[in-house]
GROMACS .gro file of C-alpha atoms in nm:
model
  336
    1UNK     CA    1  -1.307   1.646   1.503
    2UNK     CA    2  -1.479   1.327   1.398
    3UNK     CA    3  -1.535   1.054   1.648
    4UNK     CA    4  -1.325   0.735   1.607
    5UNK     CA    5  -1.494   0.419   1.497
    6UNK     CA    6  -1.705   0.259   1.769
    7UNK     CA    7  -1.535   0.002   1.984
    8UNK     CA    8  -1.636  -0.353   1.918
    9UNK     CA    9  -1.747  -0.534   2.237
   10UNK     CA   10  -1.463  -0.785   2.217
   11UNK     CA   11  -1.275  -0.701   2.534
   12UNK     CA   12  -1.547  -0.600   2.774
   13UNK     CA   13  -1.480  -0.588   3.148
   14UNK     CA   14  -1.692  -0.789   3.384
   15UNK     CA   15  -1.888  -0.596   3.645
   16UNK     CA   16  -1.704  -0.526   3.967
   17UNK     CA   17  -1.928  -0.758   4.164
   18UNK     CA   18  -1.911  -1.047   3.917
   19UNK     CA   19  -1.812  -1.392   4.037
   20UNK     CA   20  -1.544  -1.586   3.852
   21UNK     CA   21  -1.669  -1.923   3.736
   22UNK     CA   22  -1.426  -2.207   3.685
   23UNK     CA   23  -1.690  -2.471   3.625
   24UNK     CA   24  -1.574  -2.821   3.697
   25UNK     CA   25  -1.212  -2.726   3.645
   26UNK     CA   26  -0.986  -2.845   3.926
   27UNK     CA   27  -0.758  -2.544   3.952
   28UNK     CA   28  -0.404  -2.557   4.082
   29UNK     CA   29  -0.230  -2.224   4.145
   30UNK     CA   30   0.107  -2.207   3.971
   31UNK     CA   31   0.328  -1.903   4.009
   32UNK     CA   32   0.574  -1.815   3.732
   33UNK     CA   33   0.946  -1.739   3.790
   34UNK     CA   34   1.030  -1.389   3.907
   35UNK     CA   35   1.145  -1.160   3.632
   36UNK     CA   36   1.239  -0.796   3.592
   37UNK     CA   37   1.149  -0.548   3.322
   38UNK     CA   38   1.366  -0.552   3.015
   39UNK     CA   39   1.142  -0.580   2.711
   40UNK     CA   40   1.271  -0.489   2.367
   41UNK     CA   41   1.652  -0.449   2.371
   42UNK     CA   42   1.758  -0.183   2.122
   43UNK     CA   43   2.102  -0.112   1.981
   44UNK     CA   44   2.192   0.245   2.064
   45UNK     CA   45   2.339   0.344   1.724
   46UNK     CA   46   2.088   0.151   1.513
   47UNK     CA   47   1.765   0.184   1.710
   48UNK     CA   48   1.696  -0.173   1.601
   49UNK     CA   49   1.604  -0.460   1.832
   50UNK     CA   50   1.768  -0.786   1.928
   51UNK     CA   51   1.545  -1.022   1.728
   52UNK     CA   52   1.504  -1.398   1.681
   53UNK     CA   53   1.482  -1.419   1.301
   54UNK     CA   54   1.147  -1.542   1.171
   55UNK     CA   55   1.022  -1.581   1.529
   56UNK     CA   56   1.205  -1.917   1.524
   57UNK     CA   57   1.205  -2.131   1.836
   58UNK     CA   58   1.474  -2.364   1.709
   59UNK     CA   59   1.775  -2.413   1.937
   60UNK     CA   60   2.085  -2.253   1.793
   61UNK     CA   61   1.908  -1.972   1.601
   62UNK     CA   62   2.145  -1.673   1.608
   63UNK     CA   63   1.985  -1.346   1.717
   64UNK     CA   64   2.022  -1.044   1.492
   65UNK     CA   65   1.927  -0.679   1.466
   66UNK     CA   66   1.590  -0.604   1.313
   67UNK     CA   67   1.338  -0.319   1.305
   68UNK     CA   68   1.152  -0.310   1.636
   69UNK     CA   69   0.796  -0.435   1.591
   70UNK     CA   70   0.674  -0.539   1.935
   71UNK     CA   71   0.680  -0.909   1.848
   72UNK     CA   72   0.732  -1.175   2.112
   73UNK     CA   73   1.060  -1.270   1.938
   74UNK     CA   74   1.193  -0.926   2.045
   75UNK     CA   75   1.079  -0.931   2.405
   76UNK     CA   76   1.310  -1.045   2.687
   77UNK     CA   77   1.248  -1.100   3.056
   78UNK     CA   78   1.549  -1.079   3.291
   79UNK     CA   79   1.516  -1.339   3.567
   80UNK     CA   80   1.661  -1.352   3.918
   81UNK     CA   81   1.905  -1.612   3.775
   82UNK     CA   82   2.043  -1.352   3.529
   83UNK     CA   83   1.881  -1.518   3.229
   84UNK     CA   84   1.730  -1.326   2.937
   85UNK     CA   85   1.424  -1.533   2.850
   86UNK     CA   86   1.197  -1.514   2.548
   87UNK     CA   87   0.878  -1.692   2.440
   88UNK     CA   88   0.714  -1.712   2.783
   89UNK     CA   89   1.043  -1.820   2.938
   90UNK     CA   90   1.089  -2.125   2.718
   91UNK     CA   91   1.406  -2.004   2.541
   92UNK     CA   92   1.713  -1.831   2.677
   93UNK     CA   93   1.975  -1.601   2.524
   94UNK     CA   94   2.280  -1.828   2.503
   95UNK     CA   95   2.653  -1.800   2.431
   96UNK     CA   96   2.670  -2.084   2.177
   97UNK     CA   97   2.849  -2.401   2.285
   98UNK     CA   98   2.967  -2.232   2.608
   99UNK     CA   99   3.187  -2.004   2.397
  100UNK     CA  100   3.423  -1.767   2.576
  101UNK     CA  101   3.610  -1.621   2.276
  102UNK     CA  102   3.548  -1.310   2.075
  103UNK     CA  103   3.316  -1.391   1.783
  104UNK     CA  104   3.105  -1.650   1.974
  105UNK     CA  105   2.754  -1.651   1.831
  106UNK     CA  106   2.468  -1.541   2.055
  107UNK     CA  107   2.172  -1.771   2.001
  108UNK     CA  108   1.852  -1.892   2.162
  109UNK     CA  109   1.843  -2.229   2.340
  110UNK     CA  110   1.632  -2.421   2.585
  111UNK     CA  111   1.693  -2.271   2.929
  112UNK     CA  112   1.942  -2.488   3.119
  113UNK     CA  113   2.068  -2.265   3.403
  114UNK     CA  114   2.419  -2.275   3.258
  115UNK     CA  115   2.663  -1.991   3.306
  116UNK     CA  116   2.661  -1.937   2.927
  117UNK     CA  117   2.297  -1.827   2.965
  118UNK     CA  118   2.366  -1.575   3.239
  119UNK     CA  119   2.403  -1.205   3.160
  120UNK     CA  120   2.492  -0.888   3.347
  121UNK     CA  121   2.296  -0.571   3.262
  122UNK     CA  122   2.535  -0.289   3.333
  123UNK     CA  123   2.475   0.078   3.407
  124UNK     CA  124   2.700   0.168   3.114
  125UNK     CA  125   2.445   0.017   2.876
  126UNK     CA  126   2.653  -0.290   2.803
  127UNK     CA  127   2.533  -0.647   2.847
  128UNK     CA  128   2.808  -0.889   2.941
  129UNK     CA  129   2.832  -1.268   2.951
  130UNK     CA  130   2.866  -1.387   3.309
  131UNK     CA  131   3.075  -1.677   3.180
  132UNK     CA  132   3.331  -1.491   2.970
  133UNK     CA  133   3.290  -1.123   3.058
  134UNK     CA  134   3.263  -1.044   2.685
  135UNK     CA  135   3.014  -0.787   2.560
  136UNK     CA  136   2.698  -0.833   2.356
  137UNK     CA  137   2.805  -0.683   2.025
  138UNK     CA  138   2.643  -0.589   1.692
  139UNK     CA  139   2.897  -0.755   1.466
  140UNK     CA  140   3.131  -0.521   1.277
  141UNK     CA  141   2.958  -0.215   1.417
  142UNK     CA  142   2.662  -0.294   1.190
  143UNK     CA  143   2.332  -0.109   1.218
  144UNK     CA  144   2.137  -0.273   0.933
  145UNK     CA  145   1.862  -0.532   0.957
  146UNK     CA  146   2.018  -0.876   0.977
  147UNK     CA  147   2.340  -0.769   1.158
  148UNK     CA  148   2.449  -1.069   1.363
  149UNK     CA  149   2.475  -1.044   1.743
  150UNK     CA  150   2.796  -1.192   1.883
  151UNK     CA  151   3.021  -1.176   2.186
  152UNK     CA  152   3.324  -0.950   2.157
  153UNK     CA  153   3.589  -0.796   2.380
  154UNK     CA  154   3.436  -0.495   2.555
  155UNK     CA  155   3.582  -0.183   2.391
  156UNK     CA  156   3.341   0.100   2.469
  157UNK     CA  157   3.203   0.100   2.115
  158UNK     CA  158   2.850   0.227   2.051
  159UNK     CA  159   2.767  -0.109   1.893
  160UNK     CA  160   2.804  -0.263   2.244
  161UNK     CA  161   2.552  -0.033   2.410
  162UNK     CA  162   2.187  -0.128   2.447
  163UNK     CA  163   1.870   0.039   2.570
  164UNK     CA  164   1.507  -0.052   2.606
  165UNK     CA  165   1.180   0.129   2.549
  166UNK     CA  166   1.023  -0.085   2.818
  167UNK     CA  167   1.277  -0.065   3.093
  168UNK     CA  168   1.602  -0.225   3.185
  169UNK     CA  169   1.847  -0.044   3.412
  170UNK     CA  170   1.673   0.290   3.357
  171UNK     CA  171   1.326   0.165   3.435
  172UNK     CA  172   1.137   0.457   3.601
  173UNK     CA  173   0.909   0.237   3.812
  174UNK     CA  174   0.946  -0.058   4.041
  175UNK     CA  175   0.604  -0.216   4.017
  176UNK     CA  176   0.500  -0.525   4.204
  177UNK     CA  177   0.212  -0.663   3.999
  178UNK     CA  178   0.225  -1.042   4.007
  179UNK     CA  179  -0.002  -1.316   3.883
  180UNK     CA  180  -0.094  -1.677   3.940
  181UNK     CA  181  -0.216  -1.885   3.648
  182UNK     CA  182  -0.470  -2.136   3.770
  183UNK     CA  183  -0.409  -2.466   3.592
  184UNK     CA  184  -0.597  -2.794   3.572
  185UNK     CA  185  -0.430  -3.074   3.770
  186UNK     CA  186  -0.432  -3.298   3.458
  187UNK     CA  187  -0.441  -3.052   3.166
  188UNK     CA  188  -0.551  -3.144   2.814
  189UNK     CA  189  -0.347  -3.054   2.510
  190UNK     CA  190  -0.580  -2.756   2.450
  191UNK     CA  191  -0.530  -2.634   2.807
  192UNK     CA  192  -0.150  -2.670   2.789
  193UNK     CA  193  -0.143  -2.471   2.466
  194UNK     CA  194  -0.359  -2.202   2.621
  195UNK     CA  195  -0.149  -2.186   2.937
  196UNK     CA  196   0.164  -2.132   2.730
  197UNK     CA  197   0.000  -1.855   2.528
  198UNK     CA  198  -0.141  -1.687   2.837
  199UNK     CA  199   0.192  -1.708   3.022
  200UNK     CA  200   0.378  -1.543   2.734
  201UNK     CA  201   0.114  -1.269   2.703
  202UNK     CA  202   0.109  -1.197   3.077
  203UNK     CA  203   0.485  -1.194   3.112
  204UNK     CA  204   0.524  -0.944   2.829
  205UNK     CA  205   0.241  -0.729   2.960
  206UNK     CA  206   0.376  -0.714   3.315
  207UNK     CA  207   0.724  -0.636   3.187
  208UNK     CA  208   0.581  -0.305   3.073
  209UNK     CA  209   0.337  -0.246   3.361
  210UNK     CA  210   0.599  -0.304   3.629
  211UNK     CA  211   0.833  -0.064   3.455
  212UNK     CA  212   0.590   0.227   3.420
  213UNK     CA  213   0.347   0.183   3.710
  214UNK     CA  214   0.469   0.170   4.068
  215UNK     CA  215   0.193  -0.033   4.234
  216UNK     CA  216   0.151  -0.382   4.378
  217UNK     CA  217  -0.140  -0.614   4.309
  218UNK     CA  218  -0.186  -0.988   4.287
  219UNK     CA  219  -0.380  -1.114   3.983
  220UNK     CA  220  -0.552  -1.447   3.939
  221UNK     CA  221  -0.563  -1.574   3.580
  222UNK     CA  222  -0.794  -1.839   3.433
  223UNK     CA  223  -0.839  -2.010   3.101
  224UNK     CA  224  -1.213  -2.036   3.064
  225UNK     CA  225  -1.328  -2.152   2.716
  226UNK     CA  226  -1.684  -2.035   2.779
  227UNK     CA  227  -1.565  -1.673   2.783
  228UNK     CA  228  -1.618  -1.542   2.424
  229UNK     CA  229  -1.303  -1.327   2.430
  230UNK     CA  230  -1.142  -1.212   2.756
  231UNK     CA  231  -1.246  -1.011   3.061
  232UNK     CA  232  -1.091  -0.843   3.361
  233UNK     CA  233  -1.229  -0.758   3.706
  234UNK     CA  234  -1.126  -0.501   3.966
  235UNK     CA  235  -1.091  -0.786   4.213
  236UNK     CA  236  -0.780  -0.895   4.022
  237UNK     CA  237  -0.927  -1.173   3.814
  238UNK     CA  238  -0.866  -1.210   3.440
  239UNK     CA  239  -1.028  -1.476   3.225
  240UNK     CA  240  -0.904  -1.567   2.877
  241UNK     CA  241  -1.134  -1.757   2.643
  242UNK     CA  242  -1.051  -1.723   2.273
  243UNK     CA  243  -0.694  -1.805   2.178
  244UNK     CA  244  -0.683  -1.492   1.962
  245UNK     CA  245  -0.694  -1.288   2.284
  246UNK     CA  246  -0.395  -1.462   2.440
  247UNK     CA  247  -0.156  -1.186   2.331
  248UNK     CA  248   0.025  -0.900   2.500
  249UNK     CA  249  -0.218  -0.632   2.385
  250UNK     CA  250  -0.522  -0.810   2.529
  251UNK     CA  251  -0.335  -0.894   2.850
  252UNK     CA  252  -0.250  -0.526   2.899
  253UNK     CA  253  -0.610  -0.429   2.825
  254UNK     CA  254  -0.745  -0.668   3.084
  255UNK     CA  255  -0.482  -0.572   3.341
  256UNK     CA  256  -0.609  -0.216   3.303
  257UNK     CA  257  -0.956  -0.336   3.400
  258UNK     CA  258  -0.813  -0.495   3.718
  259UNK     CA  259  -0.660  -0.156   3.798
  260UNK     CA  260  -0.984   0.037   3.766
  261UNK     CA  261  -1.037   0.116   3.398
  262UNK     CA  262  -1.412   0.079   3.355
  263UNK     CA  263  -1.443  -0.118   3.681
  264UNK     CA  264  -1.370   0.127   3.963
  265UNK     CA  265  -1.654   0.325   4.117
  266UNK     CA  266  -1.497   0.658   4.023
  267UNK     CA  267  -1.483   0.582   3.650
  268UNK     CA  268  -1.835   0.674   3.533
  269UNK     CA  269  -1.839   1.017   3.700
  270UNK     CA  270  -1.540   1.125   3.491
  271UNK     CA  271  -1.695   1.033   3.158
  272UNK     CA  272  -1.921   1.299   2.996
  273UNK     CA  273  -2.065   1.291   2.645
  274UNK     CA  274  -1.825   1.022   2.538
  275UNK     CA  275  -1.515   1.201   2.665
  276UNK     CA  276  -1.288   1.162   2.962
  277UNK     CA  277  -1.282   1.475   3.180
  278UNK     CA  278  -0.992   1.412   3.418
  279UNK     CA  279  -0.704   1.650   3.358
  280UNK     CA  280  -0.419   1.407   3.431
  281UNK     CA  281  -0.512   1.164   3.155
  282UNK     CA  282  -0.594   1.441   2.908
  283UNK     CA  283  -0.258   1.607   2.966
  284UNK     CA  284  -0.080   1.272   2.939
  285UNK     CA  285  -0.247   1.202   2.604
  286UNK     CA  286  -0.153   1.540   2.470
  287UNK     CA  287   0.206   1.492   2.578
  288UNK     CA  288   0.229   1.144   2.424
  289UNK     CA  289   0.077   1.252   2.093
  290UNK     CA  290   0.236   1.599   2.078
  291UNK     CA  291  -0.107   1.746   2.018
  292UNK     CA  292  -0.227   2.018   2.257
  293UNK     CA  293  -0.590   1.973   2.148
  294UNK     CA  294  -0.608   1.592   2.154
  295UNK     CA  295  -0.935   1.453   2.294
  296UNK     CA  296  -0.953   1.143   2.517
  297UNK     CA  297  -1.262   0.941   2.443
  298UNK     CA  298  -1.424   0.702   2.689
  299UNK     CA  299  -1.736   0.499   2.752
  300UNK     CA  300  -1.857   0.285   3.038
  301UNK     CA  301  -1.564   0.046   3.020
  302UNK     CA  302  -1.298   0.170   2.773
  303UNK     CA  303  -1.084   0.463   2.668
  304UNK     CA  304  -0.919   0.552   2.340
  305UNK     CA  305  -0.671   0.621   2.189
  306UNK     CA  306  -0.404   0.398   2.343
  307UNK     CA  307  -0.658   0.173   2.516
  308UNK     CA  308  -0.550  -0.139   2.327
  309UNK     CA  309  -0.918  -0.223   2.289
  310UNK     CA  310  -0.827  -0.445   1.998
  311UNK     CA  311  -0.499  -0.627   1.955
  312UNK     CA  312  -0.448  -0.464   1.612
  313UNK     CA  313  -0.394  -0.129   1.787
  314UNK     CA  314  -0.050  -0.246   1.911
  315UNK     CA  315   0.140  -0.122   1.607
  316UNK     CA  316   0.476  -0.085   1.784
  317UNK     CA  317   0.655  -0.168   2.109
  318UNK     CA  318   0.611   0.195   2.211
  319UNK     CA  319   0.231   0.163   2.197
  320UNK     CA  320   0.246  -0.079   2.492
  321UNK     CA  321   0.431   0.186   2.691
  322UNK     CA  322   0.178   0.456   2.596
  323UNK     CA  323  -0.103   0.230   2.711
  324UNK     CA  324   0.044   0.190   3.059
  325UNK     CA  325   0.119   0.561   3.092
  326UNK     CA  326  -0.244   0.634   3.010
  327UNK     CA  327  -0.367   0.379   3.266
  328UNK     CA  328  -0.144   0.543   3.530
  329UNK     CA  329  -0.286   0.887   3.456
  330UNK     CA  330  -0.646   0.757   3.453
  331UNK     CA  331  -0.587   0.610   3.796
  332UNK     CA  332  -0.460   0.948   3.915
  333UNK     CA  333  -0.784   1.109   3.794
  334UNK     CA  334  -0.984   0.853   3.990
  335UNK     CA  335  -0.782   0.910   4.305
  336UNK     CA  336  -0.620   0.566   4.297
   0.00000   0.00000   0.00000
């Protein structure tokens, strides 16, 4: 078997003893609202995702079914206030114009806290409006790309049942990884833009992590322009530098470093001749890929496949899940 292409040093972890530098930045710790794992919401009969067309952020854009692609316009965080939030929490799933009748459009809108933006995730797989009790419905029983999402009288139809590859009611884990984004007291436009990007990336990443990894850890996040790309430390620190790294794939990669990938003392002893030797991770890889002879490669700081060492490796929503499952098994091998 040929070796995969060498990893570019774009997402290297800092050494375990490294000190985080924030320069002259006056940092203010800001915690983000509590949210639970939901992720990509799929229609049961179609397998397609609830999608904001064209990744629009315009109020009133009706959500529709579309092929699942892992985009931020298909990722939803369920808050303690029963909101389904997208785009780093800036937009909410909304029953248009406070509608309570069958056929009401389901759209995105600025989050207001209104009852028309509150949703119940039910064990039956339905999602109901807290305002009207109507069900989230793929209009006309449609399964094709572009099928409109509306409210309709709950009738037990398959087009009113929803699932998620990254959690929801059936989430196997109950993780408690949280983060604080350290912000400047008087942020510049560049800093505000970076904070928004980082928040969206971290929220999406932790949606998956807290679904598939049952651990608790507090992370401290910084925007540090002097960092060429991004880095993560076992002490729980992540620094983002380049804006191109402020995406879910990079966030998951760096979270892995805070959990021991390439940073824990037991990592190096389990790497031999460019391969990981721990049985838990090898068996997990083979189960994920359906290949009983699959080889798990590793170096001093990374693993592959499914290491998300470059953002382009996130080719589907499922790849984010595979990444976290691999991190969990690597931790098992290291006794964590």
